[in-house]
PDB file of C-alpha atoms and ligand atoms in Angstrom:
ATOM      1  CA  MET E   9      39.786   1.408 -33.423  1.00 87.00           C
ATOM      2  CA  ARG E  10      41.573   4.668 -34.170  1.00 93.00           C
ATOM      3  CA  ALA E  11      45.261   5.176 -33.412  1.00 96.00           C
ATOM      4  CA  LEU E  12      47.531   8.198 -33.731  1.00 97.00           C
ATOM      5  CA  ALA E  13      51.248   7.505 -34.183  1.00 98.00           C
ATOM      6  CA  VAL E  14      53.420  10.515 -33.341  1.00 98.00           C
ATOM      7  CA  GLU E  15      56.949   9.900 -34.603  1.00 97.00           C
ATOM      8  CA  ASP E  16      59.356  12.114 -36.552  1.00 96.00           C
ATOM      9  CA  ASP E  17      61.490   9.229 -37.796  1.00 95.00           C
ATOM     10  CA  ALA E  18      59.759   8.401 -41.094  1.00 96.00           C
ATOM     11  CA  ARG E  19      60.937   4.797 -41.149  1.00 95.00           C
ATOM     12  CA  ILE E  20      59.707   4.036 -37.622  1.00 95.00           C
ATOM     13  CA  ALA E  21      56.444   5.862 -38.399  1.00 96.00           C
ATOM     14  CA  ALA E  22      55.915   3.653 -41.456  1.00 97.00           C
ATOM     15  CA  ASP E  23      56.647   0.491 -39.444  1.00 96.00           C
ATOM     16  CA  LEU E  24      54.263   1.633 -36.694  1.00 96.00           C
ATOM     17  CA  THR E  25      51.542   2.255 -39.254  1.00 96.00           C
ATOM     18  CA  THR E  26      51.957  -1.173 -40.826  1.00 96.00           C
ATOM     19  CA  ALA E  27      51.986  -2.992 -37.484  1.00 96.00           C
ATOM     20  CA  LEU E  28      49.011  -1.131 -36.021  1.00 95.00           C
ATOM     21  CA  GLN E  29      46.984  -1.512 -39.214  1.00 94.00           C
ATOM     22  CA  ALA E  30      47.647  -5.255 -39.160  1.00 92.00           C
ATOM     23  CA  ALA E  31      46.349  -5.241 -35.580  1.00 91.00           C
ATOM     24  CA  GLY E  32      43.071  -3.705 -36.728  1.00 89.00           C
ATOM     25  CA  PHE E  33      43.664  -0.005 -36.072  1.00 93.00           C
ATOM     26  CA  VAL E  34      42.901   2.843 -38.433  1.00 93.00           C
ATOM     27  CA  VAL E  35      46.189   4.734 -38.202  1.00 96.00           C
ATOM     28  CA  GLN E  36      46.924   8.429 -38.572  1.00 96.00           C
ATOM     29  CA  THR E  37      50.478   9.700 -38.241  1.00 97.00           C
ATOM     30  CA  CYS E  38      52.076  13.037 -37.519  1.00 97.00           C
ATOM     31  CA  ALA E  39      55.728  14.057 -37.187  1.00 97.00           C
ATOM     32  CA  ASP E  40      55.792  17.073 -34.877  1.00 97.00           C
ATOM     33  CA  GLY E  41      54.584  17.952 -31.406  1.00 97.00           C
ATOM     34  CA  GLU E  42      52.368  20.884 -32.299  1.00 97.00           C
ATOM     35  CA  THR E  43      50.315  18.898 -34.791  1.00 97.00           C
ATOM     36  CA  ALA E  44      50.160  15.996 -32.322  1.00 98.00           C
ATOM     37  CA  TRP E  45      48.904  18.245 -29.546  1.00 97.00           C
ATOM     38  CA  PHE E  46      46.213  19.707 -31.829  1.00 96.00           C
ATOM     39  CA  LEU E  47      45.052  16.318 -33.133  1.00 96.00           C
ATOM     40  CA  GLY E  48      44.931  14.717 -29.684  1.00 96.00           C
ATOM     41  CA  ASP E  49      43.105  17.736 -28.317  1.00 94.00           C
ATOM     42  CA  THR E  50      40.442  17.943 -30.998  1.00 93.00           C
ATOM     43  CA  GLU E  51      39.904  14.362 -32.184  1.00 92.00           C
ATOM     44  CA  ASP E  52      39.111  11.094 -30.459  1.00 90.00           C
ATOM     45  CA  PHE E  53      41.650   8.274 -30.629  1.00 94.00           C
ATOM     46  CA  ASP E  54      41.470   4.883 -28.950  1.00 92.00           C
ATOM     47  CA  LEU E  55      45.255   4.872 -28.643  1.00 96.00           C
ATOM     48  CA  ILE E  56      48.155   7.275 -29.122  1.00 97.00           C
ATOM     49  CA  VAL E  57      51.763   6.143 -29.588  1.00 98.00           C
ATOM     50  CA  LEU E  58      53.916   9.139 -28.703  1.00 97.00           C
ATOM     51  CA  ASP E  59      57.621   9.593 -29.343  1.00 95.00           C
ATOM     52  CA  LEU E  60      59.190  11.990 -26.832  1.00 92.00           C
ATOM     53  CA  GLY E  61      61.874  13.564 -29.025  1.00 92.00           C
ATOM     54  CA  LEU E  62      59.822  15.632 -31.478  1.00 94.00           C
ATOM     55  CA  PRO E  63      60.302  18.871 -33.400  1.00 96.00           C
ATOM     56  CA  LYS E  64      58.355  22.060 -32.485  1.00 96.00           C
ATOM     57  CA  LEU E  65      57.040  20.731 -29.169  1.00 95.00           C
ATOM     58  CA  ASP E  66      58.509  17.808 -27.212  1.00 93.00           C
ATOM     59  CA  GLY E  67      56.388  14.760 -26.449  1.00 94.00           C
ATOM     60  CA  LEU E  68      56.334  15.286 -22.675  1.00 92.00           C
ATOM     61  CA  SER E  69      54.887  18.782 -23.092  1.00 94.00           C
ATOM     62  CA  VAL E  70      52.310  17.452 -25.552  1.00 96.00           C
ATOM     63  CA  LEU E  71      51.249  14.758 -23.079  1.00 94.00           C
ATOM     64  CA  LYS E  72      51.062  17.209 -20.161  1.00 93.00           C
ATOM     65  CA  ARG E  73      48.871  19.551 -22.204  1.00 94.00           C
ATOM     66  CA  TRP E  74      46.490  16.754 -23.175  1.00 94.00           C
ATOM     67  CA  ARG E  75      46.127  15.581 -19.583  1.00 90.00           C
ATOM     68  CA  ALA E  76      45.751  19.149 -18.292  1.00 89.00           C
ATOM     69  CA  ALA E  77      42.896  19.561 -20.759  1.00 89.00           C
ATOM     70  CA  GLY E  78      41.261  16.378 -19.464  1.00 87.00           C
ATOM     71  CA  ARG E  79      42.094  14.258 -22.524  1.00 90.00           C
ATOM     72  CA  ASP E  80      42.305  10.743 -21.092  1.00 87.00           C
ATOM     73  CA  MET E  81      42.941   8.466 -24.098  1.00 92.00           C
ATOM     74  CA  PRO E  82      45.545   5.709 -23.592  1.00 94.00           C
ATOM     75  CA  VAL E  83      49.042   6.958 -24.450  1.00 95.00           C
ATOM     76  CA  LEU E  84      52.015   4.674 -25.049  1.00 95.00           C
ATOM     77  CA  VAL E  85      55.263   6.640 -24.852  1.00 93.00           C
ATOM     78  CA  LEU E  86      58.394   5.752 -26.826  1.00 92.00           C
ATOM     79  CA  THR E  87      61.585   6.636 -24.975  1.00 85.00           C
ATOM     80  CA  ALA E  88      65.224   6.660 -25.999  1.00 78.00           C
ATOM     81  CA  ARG E  89      67.167   3.634 -24.847  1.00 61.00           C
ATOM     82  CA  GLY E  90      68.405   3.651 -21.270  1.00 62.00           C
ATOM     83  CA  THR E  91      67.006   7.026 -20.298  1.00 69.00           C
ATOM     84  CA  TRP E  92      65.206   6.036 -17.120  1.00 69.00           C
ATOM     85  CA  SER E  93      64.557   9.696 -16.311  1.00 75.00           C
ATOM     86  CA  GLU E  94      62.458   9.963 -19.483  1.00 74.00           C
ATOM     87  CA  ARG E  95      60.416   6.978 -18.375  1.00 74.00           C
ATOM     88  CA  VAL E  96      59.775   8.458 -14.948  1.00 76.00           C
ATOM     89  CA  GLU E  97      58.893  11.820 -16.455  1.00 80.00           C
ATOM     90  CA  GLY E  98      56.632  10.134 -18.971  1.00 78.00           C
ATOM     91  CA  ILE E  99      54.684   8.279 -16.301  1.00 76.00           C
ATOM     92  CA  ASP E 100      54.474  11.443 -14.204  1.00 79.00           C
ATOM     93  CA  ALA E 101      53.145  13.339 -17.216  1.00 82.00           C
ATOM     94  CA  GLY E 102      50.337  10.815 -17.636  1.00 84.00           C
ATOM     95  CA  ALA E 103      51.658   8.042 -19.894  1.00 89.00           C
ATOM     96  CA  ASP E 104      49.804   4.732 -19.550  1.00 88.00           C
ATOM     97  CA  ASP E 105      52.786   2.674 -20.648  1.00 89.00           C
ATOM     98  CA  TYR E 106      56.205   3.174 -22.189  1.00 88.00           C
ATOM     99  CA  LEU E 107      58.535   1.283 -24.479  1.00 90.00           C
ATOM    100  CA  PRO E 108      62.260   1.989 -24.820  1.00 88.00           C
ATOM    101  CA  LYS E 109      63.707   2.229 -28.334  1.00 88.00           C
ATOM    102  CA  PRO E 110      64.584   0.080 -30.135  1.00 88.00           C
ATOM    103  CA  PHE E 111      61.562  -2.153 -29.600  1.00 91.00           C
ATOM    104  CA  ARG E 112      59.960  -5.071 -31.367  1.00 93.00           C
ATOM    105  CA  MET E 113      56.739  -4.242 -33.193  1.00 94.00           C
ATOM    106  CA  GLU E 114      55.140  -7.403 -31.741  1.00 93.00           C
ATOM    107  CA  GLU E 115      55.680  -6.037 -28.259  1.00 93.00           C
ATOM    108  CA  LEU E 116      54.316  -2.640 -29.199  1.00 95.00           C
ATOM    109  CA  VAL E 117      51.173  -4.211 -30.660  1.00 94.00           C
ATOM    110  CA  ALA E 118      50.661  -6.447 -27.606  1.00 93.00           C
ATOM    111  CA  ARG E 119      50.960  -3.453 -25.284  1.00 93.00           C
ATOM    112  CA  ALA E 120      48.736  -1.328 -27.511  1.00 93.00           C
ATOM    113  CA  ARG E 121      45.973  -3.940 -27.374  1.00 90.00           C
ATOM    114  CA  ALA E 122      46.326  -4.299 -23.610  1.00 89.00           C
ATOM    115  CA  LEU E 123      46.032  -0.516 -23.183  1.00 90.00           C
ATOM    116  CA  VAL E 124      42.921  -0.292 -25.324  1.00 88.00           C
ATOM    117  CA  ARG E 125      41.275  -3.141 -23.416  1.00 82.00           C
ATOM    118  CA  ARG E 126      42.253  -1.653 -20.071  1.00 81.00           C
ATOM    119  CA  ALA E 127      40.915   1.736 -21.110  1.00 79.00           C
ATOM    120  CA  ALA E 128      37.560   0.180 -21.852  1.00 73.00           C
ATOM    121  CA  GLY E 129      37.619  -1.558 -18.466  1.00 67.00           C
ATOM    122  CA  ARG E 130      37.809  -5.081 -19.883  1.00 59.00           C
ATOM    123  CA  GLY E 131      40.583  -7.384 -18.745  1.00 59.00           C
ATOM    124  CA  GLY E 132      40.633 -10.374 -21.071  1.00 67.00           C
ATOM    125  CA  ALA E 133      41.379 -10.825 -24.750  1.00 73.00           C
ATOM    126  CA  VAL E 134      38.197 -12.855 -25.282  1.00 81.00           C
ATOM    127  CA  GLN E 135      35.055 -10.802 -24.821  1.00 84.00           C
ATOM    128  CA  ALA E 136      31.442 -11.780 -25.150  1.00 88.00           C
ATOM    129  CA  ALA E 137      28.067 -10.176 -25.699  1.00 91.00           C
ATOM    130  CA  GLY E 138      25.078 -12.473 -25.941  1.00 90.00           C
ATOM    131  CA  GLU E 139      25.904 -15.220 -28.439  1.00 91.00           C
ATOM    132  CA  LEU E 140      28.886 -13.398 -29.901  1.00 94.00           C
ATOM    133  CA  THR E 141      32.477 -13.847 -28.721  1.00 92.00           C
ATOM    134  CA  LEU E 142      35.429 -11.875 -29.992  1.00 91.00           C
ATOM    135  CA  ASP E 143      39.097 -12.763 -29.529  1.00 87.00           C
ATOM    136  CA  ALA E 144      41.134  -9.557 -29.657  1.00 80.00           C
ATOM    137  CA  ASN E 145      44.469 -11.376 -29.898  1.00 74.00           C
ATOM    138  CA  ARG E 146      43.515 -13.646 -32.779  1.00 77.00           C
ATOM    139  CA  MET E 147      41.127 -11.070 -34.267  1.00 83.00           C
ATOM    140  CA  THR E 148      38.411 -13.680 -34.696  1.00 88.00           C
ATOM    141  CA  VAL E 149      34.704 -13.745 -33.940  1.00 93.00           C
ATOM    142  CA  ALA E 150      32.410 -16.654 -33.188  1.00 92.00           C
ATOM    143  CA  ARG E 151      28.694 -17.110 -32.737  1.00 91.00           C
ATOM    144  CA  ARG E 152      27.697 -19.775 -30.157  1.00 87.00           C
ATOM    145  CA  GLY E 153      31.305 -20.958 -30.386  1.00 85.00           C
ATOM    146  CA  VAL E 154      31.182 -21.372 -34.181  1.00 88.00           C
ATOM    147  CA  PRO E 155      33.898 -19.277 -35.885  1.00 89.00           C
ATOM    148  CA  MET E 156      32.546 -16.745 -38.397  1.00 91.00           C
ATOM    149  CA  ALA E 157      34.515 -15.484 -41.401  1.00 91.00           C
ATOM    150  CA  VAL E 158      34.530 -11.694 -41.326  1.00 92.00           C
ATOM    151  CA  THR E 159      36.533  -9.089 -43.247  1.00 91.00           C
ATOM    152  CA  ALA E 160      38.971  -6.748 -41.505  1.00 86.00           C
ATOM    153  CA  LEU E 161      36.436  -3.916 -41.687  1.00 88.00           C
ATOM    154  CA  GLU E 162      33.639  -6.087 -40.306  1.00 93.00           C
ATOM    155  CA  TYR E 163      35.927  -7.214 -37.486  1.00 92.00           C
ATOM    156  CA  ARG E 164      36.770  -3.606 -36.620  1.00 90.00           C
ATOM    157  CA  LEU E 165      33.102  -2.725 -36.426  1.00 93.00           C
ATOM    158  CA  LEU E 166      32.325  -5.667 -34.134  1.00 95.00           C
ATOM    159  CA  ALA E 167      35.425  -4.987 -31.995  1.00 92.00           C
ATOM    160  CA  TYR E 168      34.399  -1.362 -31.480  1.00 92.00           C
ATOM    161  CA  LEU E 169      30.841  -2.295 -30.548  1.00 94.00           C
ATOM    162  CA  MET E 170      32.235  -4.968 -28.202  1.00 91.00           C
ATOM    163  CA  LEU E 171      34.517  -2.486 -26.433  1.00 86.00           C
ATOM    164  CA  HIS E 172      31.556  -0.190 -25.922  1.00 88.00           C
ATOM    165  CA  ARG E 173      28.952  -2.897 -25.419  1.00 89.00           C
ATOM    166  CA  ASP E 174      27.372  -1.159 -22.454  1.00 85.00           C
ATOM    167  CA  ARG E 175      26.019   1.645 -24.617  1.00 91.00           C
ATOM    168  CA  VAL E 176      24.548   2.548 -27.999  1.00 93.00           C
ATOM    169  CA  VAL E 177      27.207   3.763 -30.457  1.00 93.00           C
ATOM    170  CA  ALA E 178      26.199   6.580 -32.791  1.00 91.00           C
ATOM    171  CA  PRO E 179      26.786   6.079 -36.554  1.00 90.00           C
ATOM    172  CA  GLY E 180      29.043   9.159 -36.743  1.00 87.00           C
ATOM    173  CA  GLU E 181      31.302   7.799 -34.018  1.00 87.00           C
ATOM    174  CA  LEU E 182      31.455   4.382 -35.714  1.00 89.00           C
ATOM    175  CA  LEU E 183      32.296   5.952 -39.076  1.00 87.00           C
ATOM    176  CA  GLU E 184      35.110   7.969 -37.537  1.00 83.00           C
ATOM    177  CA  HIS E 185      36.621   4.927 -35.838  1.00 84.00           C
ATOM    178  CA  LEU E 186      36.254   2.694 -38.879  1.00 85.00           C
ATOM    179  CA  TYR E 187      37.444   5.034 -41.574  1.00 81.00           C
ATOM    180  CA  GLY E 188      39.471   7.652 -39.696  1.00 73.00           C
ATOM    181  CA  ASP E 189      39.612  10.991 -41.424  1.00 64.00           C
ATOM    182  CA  ASP E 190      38.169   9.824 -44.706  1.00 63.00           C
ATOM    183  CA  PHE E 191      35.072  11.984 -44.601  1.00 58.00           C
ATOM    184  CA  SER E 192      34.037  10.924 -48.092  1.00 61.00           C
ATOM    185  CA  ARG E 193      32.533   7.879 -46.415  1.00 63.00           C
ATOM    186  CA  GLU E 194      28.846   8.300 -45.971  1.00 73.00           C
ATOM    187  CA  ALA E 195      26.381   6.912 -43.529  1.00 73.00           C
ATOM    188  CA  ASN E 196      24.938   4.528 -46.117  1.00 81.00           C
ATOM    189  CA  ALA E 197      28.343   2.804 -46.363  1.00 85.00           C
ATOM    190  CA  LEU E 198      27.941   1.997 -42.670  1.00 89.00           C
ATOM    191  CA  GLU E 199      24.359   0.844 -43.144  1.00 89.00           C
ATOM    192  CA  ALA E 200      25.497  -1.478 -45.941  1.00 90.00           C
ATOM    193  CA  LEU E 201      28.293  -2.850 -43.749  1.00 91.00           C
ATOM    194  CA  VAL E 202      25.913  -3.531 -40.873  1.00 94.00           C
ATOM    195  CA  ALA E 203      23.369  -5.148 -43.221  1.00 94.00           C
ATOM    196  CA  ARG E 204      26.078  -7.443 -44.626  1.00 94.00           C
ATOM    197  CA  LEU E 205      27.225  -8.428 -41.141  1.00 94.00           C
ATOM    198  CA  ARG E 206      23.660  -9.140 -40.061  1.00 94.00           C
ATOM    199  CA  ARG E 207      23.226 -11.493 -43.016  1.00 93.00           C
ATOM    200  CA  LYS E 208      26.459 -13.237 -42.081  1.00 92.00           C
ATOM    201  CA  LEU E 209      25.945 -13.483 -38.334  1.00 92.00           C
ATOM    202  CA  GLY E 210      22.192 -13.932 -38.271  1.00 91.00           C
ATOM    203  CA  PRO E 211      19.618 -12.074 -36.175  1.00 90.00           C
ATOM    204  CA  GLY E 212      20.022 -11.102 -32.540  1.00 91.00           C
ATOM    205  CA  ILE E 213      23.632  -9.914 -32.731  1.00 94.00           C
ATOM    206  CA  ILE E 214      23.677  -6.274 -33.847  1.00 95.00           C
ATOM    207  CA  GLY E 215      20.832  -4.208 -32.490  1.00 94.00           C
ATOM    208  CA  THR E 216      19.661  -0.794 -33.681  1.00 93.00           C
ATOM    209  CA  ARG E 217      18.164   1.898 -31.560  1.00 91.00           C
ATOM    210  CA  ARG E 218      16.437   4.053 -34.100  1.00 89.00           C
ATOM    211  CA  GLY E 219      17.783   7.584 -34.203  1.00 87.00           C
ATOM    212  CA  PHE E 220      20.672   6.749 -31.840  1.00 90.00           C
ATOM    213  CA  GLY E 221      22.851   4.012 -33.289  1.00 93.00           C
ATOM    214  CA  TYR E 222      24.019   0.426 -32.934  1.00 95.00           C
ATOM    215  CA  PHE E 223      24.798  -1.948 -30.083  1.00 95.00           C
ATOM    216  CA  LEU E 224      25.577  -5.617 -29.474  1.00 94.00           C
ATOM    217  CA  GLU E 225      22.590  -7.623 -28.251  1.00 93.00           C
ATOM    218  CA  GLY E 226      23.188  -9.118 -24.820  1.00 90.00           C
ATOM    219  CA  GLY E 227      26.046  -6.722 -24.126  1.00 87.00           C
ATOM    220  CA  GLY E 228      24.367  -4.733 -21.415  1.00 82.00           C
ATOM    221  CA  VAL E 229      22.286  -2.220 -23.364  1.00 86.00           C
ATOM    222  CA  ALA E 230      18.634  -2.451 -22.398  1.00 74.00           C
ATOM    223  CA  ALA E 231      16.790  -3.344 -25.605  1.00 59.00           C
TER     224      ALA E 231
HETATM  225 CA1   CA Y   3      62.130  11.349 -32.341  1.00 91.50          CA
END
């Protein structure tokens, strides 16, 4: 899961990064509106947390430009305390949710997860594909109800495949969402990760469509 945190207050940006990383996101940050607009326009994020008061280009204008360009990723807007007009403007501009400052990181994370699930058209925190279940709140996975010990990276891979379980996910897309902008990662790192997970989880969980990518067995992709 890839998140972009747009916030010019360095301390809040650092807290956002820590909280979102702990929730399983790969986090990129930026501190001005122009950079934010460019990143959101040219790269794919599963979630964007957007402060409205930003240098160079204000958050509302950034959001309006993204939506005008057809960019429909979930955006959680951070507003100054008590400014109801900002909230209304934010929703009008295409925000999916908003949170007035100051806020508790726990609440931000809960809303972030809800937005990502809603964006993928799945309501509940516990999702299933075939024999695999994944609890997005507890960040745990189980096979036939038996909990499986997975690393944070392995969890992120399974969570991404689960969110997109109705289709085959290309390796390039998986790499981008697992590692963010770290392009030094190569496809064989992904192959090794998948091989390790298959040993752990057993057969019949992660399917491969040769030349296209990976999918969760029983998730809705015709084998
Ligand atoms: Ca600000």
